[in-house]
């Protein structure tokens, strides 16, 4: 038997036991089996495609899906089609831009839409300011490329300002959270160098 | 943190997680937890320019260099490594196959005990992983949680209130946490109960993956159990799901199957594992697949007391050391596939000779 991905003989036969339709057997050469088994997930593209197929069954028409495929993120430019075929998103803002399209997918995969775990102590900037930061960084790279160092340093300052605003907001959050639990403590949360 | 590309010393000892100790280590090889994290001000890797990757690598490196207590961490520029050194780190499970094969700027920070590593520019900007020997998820979680705290002290992560840590693949969003326990389940395989056991697991959100050989001949009776979902449950809950709910049940089944085998087919079983040890310690050339197959049997024989003079840690180490890149690093030069088979046999003989499998069951 030959490997599913190349001409070498298949020496590994991997049974994936999580497919919704029962076990799925894969026949792979040693090299491809190693690659396959060392990934965290068998293949994000496969599970994303699976979840989307379910979504299609749940009433979305082919035409609606084709329209969705053309939708693009204004920050990183990834299309929904590209996401769908690779299983990978292009930037953090995609979770905001494609939110309503991703929701059914997230429900299929996680059975939930709400993070309830760990929260970073430093507040991440808002979705919008994260998007702006990514765009500014790109502009800065372009400025450096055309040797417009003045513009590049302006952008750098702007970036720093946004990042610090995010952090300060985080410190405010942390302070008010501390107040809630510890009463009226006016102690600063210390320096964060 | 020191930058380093010389692994010759690394090859001489083995990582903490291979010690063959820790709770349930007769069945559980290792406990691994990883966290996926991204920087807030860069696109995800797929949409990064070459310059973005360089910039991410530099940013992260500078931040890690400033962390107190990270002085002994080895920082490796993967782009600069030879093919064999990359393969070596993959075999040691310090980096993923994906990052080894990728292109462009990428790196890994490795602690001296090889308990944890931080990959930079994998599928996500950061992949933090902690690996312990045996079933030891709670302390692995404590350790990775504090590493994450240290990093998040100086790196602004992509995060939002609703979806938590934002990751390149929606299968990791939320906690970004994957718990993986590597199990050795030869008795469930021999008694053909393995599928039944895993079928019952499907309903509880865990993924089980196995490694099969030609024509349903098992090359290694190793299975990995991991959490499937990452969103909507706390990290502690996900750790408990795998470590307290699922894995102990599988361990119990495997123990029962081992008892059954010992009672039912003592002579056959003893013959089987003794032959496996015999082949490993006398063969003149042997493939890595065959080695896996027989090492698995020997490992079970050791744990059942049928083979008494080979430590489990040695067997665990042989699994890694007999893989292609390790074999070549230990041998000190590149070897073709058939030379490797000879070198592998020599290596096994050196470590197993004198082990005659004299243990008897009472
Ligand atoms: Zn192949
Ligand atoms: Zn985007």
PDB file of C-alpha atoms in Angstrom, chain B residues 279-287 291 322 327 339-351:
ATOM      1  CA  UNK B 279      16.243  -9.774  19.130  1.00  0.00           C
ATOM      2  CA  UNK B 280      17.068  -6.278  20.372  1.00  0.00           C
ATOM      3  CA  UNK B 281      20.199  -7.414  22.147  1.00  0.00           C
ATOM      4  CA  UNK B 282      21.570  -9.683  19.441  1.00  0.00           C
ATOM      5  CA  UNK B 283      20.465  -8.273  16.066  1.00  0.00           C
ATOM      6  CA  UNK B 284      23.217  -7.084  13.739  1.00  0.00           C
ATOM      7  CA  UNK B 285      20.984  -4.608  11.927  1.00  0.00           C
ATOM      8  CA  UNK B 286      17.544  -3.355  12.760  1.00  0.00           C
ATOM      9  CA  UNK B 287      15.127  -0.694  11.467  1.00  0.00           C
ATOM     10  CA  UNK B 291      13.033  -1.367  17.231  1.00  0.00           C
ATOM     11  CA  UNK B 322      17.567   4.901  18.265  1.00  0.00           C
ATOM     12  CA  UNK B 327      21.699   7.893  16.358  1.00  0.00           C
ATOM     13  CA  UNK B 339      24.434   2.130   8.051  1.00  0.00           C
ATOM     14  CA  UNK B 340      21.955   3.458  10.567  1.00  0.00           C
ATOM     15  CA  UNK B 341      20.386   0.010  10.871  1.00  0.00           C
ATOM     16  CA  UNK B 342      23.777  -1.433  11.732  1.00  0.00           C
ATOM     17  CA  UNK B 343      24.641   1.379  14.127  1.00  0.00           C
ATOM     18  CA  UNK B 344      21.225   1.063  15.771  1.00  0.00           C
ATOM     19  CA  UNK B 345      21.768  -2.645  16.401  1.00  0.00           C
ATOM     20  CA  UNK B 346      25.219  -1.968  17.847  1.00  0.00           C
ATOM     21  CA  UNK B 347      23.806   0.733  20.079  1.00  0.00           C
ATOM     22  CA  UNK B 348      20.984  -1.485  21.347  1.00  0.00           C
ATOM     23  CA  UNK B 349      23.393  -4.322  21.999  1.00  0.00           C
ATOM     24  CA  UNK B 350      25.668  -2.085  24.010  1.00  0.00           C
ATOM     25  CA  UNK B 351      22.800  -0.973  26.238  1.00  0.00           C
TER      26      UNK B 351
END
